[in-house]
XYZ file of C-alpha atoms in Angstrom:
349
model
C 0.000 0.000 0.000
C 2.811 2.404 0.872
C 4.467 1.731 -2.480
C 1.177 2.383 -4.295
C 0.704 5.697 -2.444
C 4.231 6.745 -3.373
C 3.557 5.967 -7.039
C 0.320 7.976 -6.971
C 2.010 10.894 -5.191
C 4.927 10.854 -7.624
C 2.582 10.699 -10.607
C 0.488 13.621 -9.359
C 3.631 15.628 -8.618
C 4.965 14.932 -12.091
C 1.706 15.980 -13.746
C 1.554 19.186 -11.676
C 5.187 20.030 -12.441
C 4.663 19.358 -16.144
C 1.499 21.489 -16.147
C 3.242 24.402 -14.459
C 6.244 24.183 -16.789
C 3.979 23.927 -19.837
C 1.984 26.956 -18.708
C 5.178 28.978 -18.253
C 6.268 28.060 -21.779
C 2.933 28.304 -23.573
C 0.828 31.000 -21.890
C 2.991 34.036 -22.787
C 2.923 32.895 -26.409
C -0.848 32.456 -26.261
C -1.292 36.077 -25.253
C 1.122 37.324 -27.893
C 0.459 37.970 -31.574
C 3.657 36.491 -32.941
C 1.825 34.484 -35.605
C -0.451 36.161 -38.152
C -3.360 33.908 -37.201
C -3.386 34.848 -33.494
C -6.250 37.251 -34.122
C -8.382 36.602 -31.029
C -7.795 40.087 -29.606
C -8.664 41.685 -32.927
C -11.906 39.754 -33.288
C -12.828 40.544 -29.687
C -12.239 44.209 -30.431
C -14.459 44.087 -33.543
C -17.266 42.155 -31.832
C -20.640 43.755 -32.507
C -19.502 45.505 -35.690
C -19.148 42.815 -38.388
C -21.926 42.123 -40.884
C -20.087 40.075 -43.542
C -18.020 36.936 -42.903
C -15.748 34.874 -45.137
C -15.443 31.354 -43.746
C -13.078 28.757 -45.165
C -9.544 27.431 -45.224
C -6.350 28.665 -46.887
C -7.924 29.180 -50.325
C -10.113 31.971 -48.968
C -7.620 33.074 -46.306
C -5.329 34.073 -49.164
C -8.029 35.021 -51.663
C -10.572 37.369 -50.071
C -9.435 40.855 -49.042
C -11.902 42.459 -46.586
C -10.689 45.984 -47.337
C -11.701 45.545 -50.986
C -15.071 44.037 -50.081
C -15.790 46.773 -47.558
C -15.199 49.505 -50.125
C -16.984 47.825 -53.025
C -19.917 46.239 -51.189
C -20.456 48.759 -48.416
C -20.057 46.161 -45.657
C -17.858 45.546 -42.628
C -16.305 42.182 -43.396
C -13.871 39.808 -41.739
C -11.938 36.919 -43.243
C -12.512 34.174 -40.684
C -10.679 31.572 -42.756
C -7.821 29.522 -41.353
C -5.137 27.237 -42.763
C -6.336 23.607 -42.957
C -9.522 24.549 -41.114
C -11.684 21.487 -40.563
C -15.416 21.735 -41.151
C -16.050 21.398 -37.410
C -13.649 24.275 -36.752
C -15.481 26.390 -39.315
C -18.771 25.688 -37.566
C -17.270 26.623 -34.186
C -15.732 29.923 -35.329
C -18.794 30.900 -37.349
C -21.128 30.222 -34.430
C -18.968 32.373 -32.171
C -19.026 35.338 -34.547
C -22.717 35.014 -35.433
C -23.595 35.201 -31.746
C -21.749 38.468 -31.217
C -22.081 40.290 -34.545
C -24.992 41.534 -36.714
C -23.968 39.310 -39.628
C -26.311 39.244 -42.610
C -24.070 37.566 -45.234
C -21.697 34.611 -44.965
C -19.341 33.531 -47.732
C -18.565 29.839 -47.386
C -15.414 28.952 -49.312
C -15.610 25.457 -50.734
C -12.458 24.019 -52.257
C -12.249 20.705 -54.077
C -10.565 19.065 -51.071
C -12.537 20.700 -48.263
C -14.594 17.581 -47.529
C -11.601 15.267 -47.210
C -10.882 13.217 -44.113
C -8.516 15.034 -41.737
C -7.794 12.040 -39.500
C -4.211 11.760 -40.726
C -3.404 15.464 -40.390
C -2.657 15.098 -36.672
C -4.406 18.253 -35.539
C -2.569 20.597 -37.933
C -5.613 22.689 -38.728
C -7.156 22.474 -35.271
C -3.949 23.687 -33.615
C -4.149 26.864 -35.697
C -7.817 27.372 -34.816
C -7.000 26.697 -31.154
C -4.378 29.474 -31.224
C -6.972 31.911 -32.573
C -9.191 31.625 -29.492
C -8.739 34.262 -26.830
C -9.852 32.540 -23.609
C -9.363 29.202 -21.875
C -13.122 28.720 -21.637
C -13.477 29.058 -25.417
C -10.480 26.802 -26.047
C -11.883 24.089 -23.795
C -15.254 24.411 -25.504
C -13.534 24.009 -28.883
C -11.656 20.911 -27.741
C -14.783 19.299 -26.350
C -17.017 20.074 -29.342
C -14.762 20.050 -32.368
C -11.499 18.154 -31.840
C -11.069 14.360 -31.673
C -9.586 13.355 -28.325
C -6.675 11.664 -30.121
C -5.577 15.085 -31.413
C -5.513 16.859 -28.056
C -1.901 15.860 -27.471
C -1.029 16.879 -31.040
C -2.343 20.358 -30.298
C -0.433 20.434 -27.009
C 2.838 19.450 -28.685
C 2.422 22.109 -31.377
C 1.650 24.716 -28.710
C 4.751 23.680 -26.792
C 6.935 24.129 -29.858
C 5.381 27.534 -30.559
C 5.929 28.515 -26.936
C 9.591 27.569 -27.117
C 9.892 29.564 -30.339
C 8.341 32.552 -28.565
C 10.808 32.372 -25.655
C 13.764 31.939 -27.999
C 12.883 35.146 -29.817
C 12.006 36.887 -26.558
C 15.519 36.192 -25.224
C 17.013 37.327 -28.526
C 14.920 40.506 -28.372
C 13.453 40.146 -31.848
C 9.762 39.514 -31.137
C 7.346 41.212 -33.490
C 3.586 41.564 -33.844
C 2.533 39.541 -36.879
C -1.220 40.271 -36.750
C -2.178 42.897 -39.313
C -5.229 44.605 -37.819
C -6.040 46.391 -41.071
C -6.082 43.123 -43.031
C -8.945 41.746 -40.893
C -7.950 38.112 -41.283
C -6.574 38.207 -44.823
C -3.066 36.786 -45.291
C -1.137 37.868 -48.426
C 1.210 35.674 -50.427
C 4.088 36.357 -52.774
C 3.708 35.456 -56.449
C 5.565 32.534 -57.994
C 5.329 31.381 -61.591
C 3.207 28.204 -61.737
C 2.925 27.906 -65.507
C 3.511 24.595 -67.273
C 6.212 23.946 -69.810
C 5.184 22.730 -73.272
C 6.295 19.221 -72.331
C 4.224 19.228 -69.161
C 1.198 20.566 -71.034
C 1.234 17.537 -73.276
C 2.149 15.102 -70.514
C -0.294 16.207 -67.790
C -3.605 16.852 -69.600
C -6.477 15.129 -67.727
C -4.162 12.647 -66.025
C -4.858 13.011 -62.296
C -7.779 12.686 -59.921
C -7.918 15.795 -57.748
C -11.154 15.175 -55.841
C -10.660 13.090 -52.666
C -13.344 10.882 -51.207
C -15.753 12.901 -49.081
C -15.611 12.126 -45.355
C -19.042 11.599 -43.710
C -18.189 13.791 -40.694
C -17.037 16.616 -42.987
C -20.252 16.372 -45.003
C -22.312 16.485 -41.833
C -20.433 19.538 -40.538
C -20.707 21.347 -43.862
C -24.466 20.842 -43.809
C -24.513 22.066 -40.214
C -22.553 25.153 -41.252
C -25.094 26.053 -43.927
C -27.989 25.381 -41.545
C -26.355 27.490 -38.834
C -26.102 30.487 -41.149
C -29.723 30.102 -42.225
C -30.896 29.777 -38.627
C -29.281 33.163 -38.016
C -31.063 34.611 -41.076
C -27.870 35.071 -43.078
C -27.528 35.039 -46.830
C -25.402 32.007 -47.693
C -23.048 32.333 -50.664
C -20.826 29.326 -51.374
C -17.748 30.198 -53.402
C -14.947 28.205 -55.008
C -11.908 30.449 -55.394
C -9.619 30.366 -58.456
C -6.993 27.668 -58.873
C -4.094 27.733 -61.290
C -4.809 26.710 -64.848
C -1.959 24.231 -64.360
C -3.780 22.366 -61.588
C -7.080 22.375 -63.451
C -5.335 21.234 -66.626
C -4.070 18.022 -65.080
C -7.252 17.129 -63.185
C -9.803 14.897 -64.902
C -12.634 14.932 -62.362
C -13.367 18.610 -61.681
C -16.878 18.335 -63.088
C -17.693 15.594 -60.569
C -17.114 18.121 -57.799
C -18.891 20.939 -59.631
C -21.980 18.818 -60.332
C -22.108 17.732 -56.691
C -21.928 21.349 -55.561
C -24.695 22.345 -57.960
C -26.911 19.612 -56.530
C -26.066 20.745 -52.993
C -26.889 24.356 -53.880
C -30.263 23.379 -55.258
C -31.122 21.134 -52.318
C -30.204 23.822 -49.787
C -31.628 26.792 -51.686
C -28.442 28.831 -51.497
C -26.069 30.491 -53.945
C -22.963 28.878 -55.398
C -20.354 30.435 -57.682
C -17.273 28.632 -58.969
C -14.825 31.321 -60.056
C -12.692 28.791 -61.857
C -15.472 28.801 -64.443
C -15.546 32.563 -64.905
C -15.134 33.183 -68.621
C -12.883 36.183 -67.971
C -10.489 34.164 -65.839
C -7.754 33.971 -68.476
C -7.774 37.745 -68.841
C -7.990 38.452 -65.096
C -5.427 36.116 -63.543
C -2.559 34.063 -64.872
C -0.345 31.207 -63.727
C 2.678 33.485 -64.133
C 1.864 36.078 -61.465
C -1.520 35.492 -59.795
C -0.615 32.539 -57.593
C 1.661 31.530 -54.745
C 1.426 27.817 -55.531
C -0.897 25.598 -57.544
C -3.878 26.187 -55.249
C -3.413 29.554 -53.537
C -3.487 33.077 -54.897
C -0.767 35.669 -54.570
C -1.546 39.103 -53.170
C -1.816 40.456 -56.697
C -4.187 37.668 -57.693
C -6.236 38.125 -54.532
C -6.755 41.828 -55.261
C -8.010 41.069 -58.768
C -10.223 38.253 -57.508
C -11.685 40.318 -54.646
C -12.470 43.184 -57.019
C -14.066 40.758 -59.480
C -16.071 39.012 -56.774
C -17.409 42.321 -55.452
C -18.322 43.456 -58.959
C -20.319 40.311 -59.661
C -22.042 40.444 -56.262
C -23.141 43.995 -57.038
C -24.490 42.844 -60.389
C -26.464 40.099 -58.673
C -27.801 42.525 -56.075
C -28.995 44.765 -58.906
C -31.004 41.878 -60.306
C -28.754 41.068 -63.259
C -28.570 37.542 -64.657
C -24.886 36.636 -64.447
C -25.147 33.044 -65.673
C -23.659 33.953 -69.066
C -20.466 35.062 -67.324
C -19.611 31.474 -66.377
C -18.752 28.324 -68.292
C -21.195 25.470 -67.807
C -18.463 22.931 -67.091
C -14.738 22.476 -66.588
C -14.594 20.519 -69.823
C -15.919 23.540 -71.690
C -13.597 25.895 -69.817
C -10.508 23.882 -70.694
C -11.191 24.340 -74.389
C -10.388 28.054 -73.926
C -7.311 27.466 -71.809
C -4.094 29.071 -73.093
C -2.604 25.619 -72.683
C -5.060 24.140 -75.184
C -3.517 25.912 -78.183
C -0.118 24.541 -77.256
C -1.550 21.087 -76.604
C -3.381 20.909 -79.918
C -0.412 22.351 -81.759
C 1.842 19.612 -80.408
C -0.830 16.942 -80.837
C -1.549 17.726 -84.481
C 1.871 18.931 -85.601
């Protein structure tokens, strides 16, 4: 019995010591703004003022610029998107902001891989969302409602690493505030040329499957997200942001995703716009300078996209029929791709 009591006492002491040490390492970082996504203080400050939300993952995080939307649409918007945000995380963050803001419009970004299973991502996206929350009560609520128990330790380990990074830079005296209050959630990217060589154009056409299998829990959460917005009397606009022509060129199953989204839109009586199918896309953005990588826009591309999005939303609000502005399918769109001339020239030379 004495041995058992000693083991229990030692175990409790170890847990307490580890908890105290972890708090010393992590808590100062939590209250800092050393990462661009630590925007809890900013969102707390804006509570009660926002009427337009953009909810999604990295595609919208680096695609929608609130400053442009505010000026063009006459709203007070916030980009609530987060890198690798799971659908459950999107529901959690959206619910929080709907409860404390007079939101009347919600943009739901829907990428081709948004409904994938995140079981093998080891809490990558949830750790970022966790860092965006400004109180322990909210963080605990997020863990309990939205994060699989198996990922709790993954989040802890990532927080510990971030805390150590914070203290390293604190000692070196080079800490900086990475949260751009004026950007209101938007995160800009540099531009890198993503265009295909002539050889790749011929080699890659319609060769890959880009649409992963939809995960049941992601589907359920996406439906819950749409229902949540409607319950709060918000206009729901689902948007697919532009991808590089290079990525679209190689994918053979884009229309499977588009057709599914069209069916979902009809069933849920909401709006859906896929800006990959915008007929002006080849004039508005290019693989050479509009993107950071194959899937994410550069700052230059994001400005053009945000301006274009706002313009089309204004046309819709004025009662215009904008259907003629979009291709009816990816197959049709690819026929106008700048890559198609090169492909046909090589094919029929």
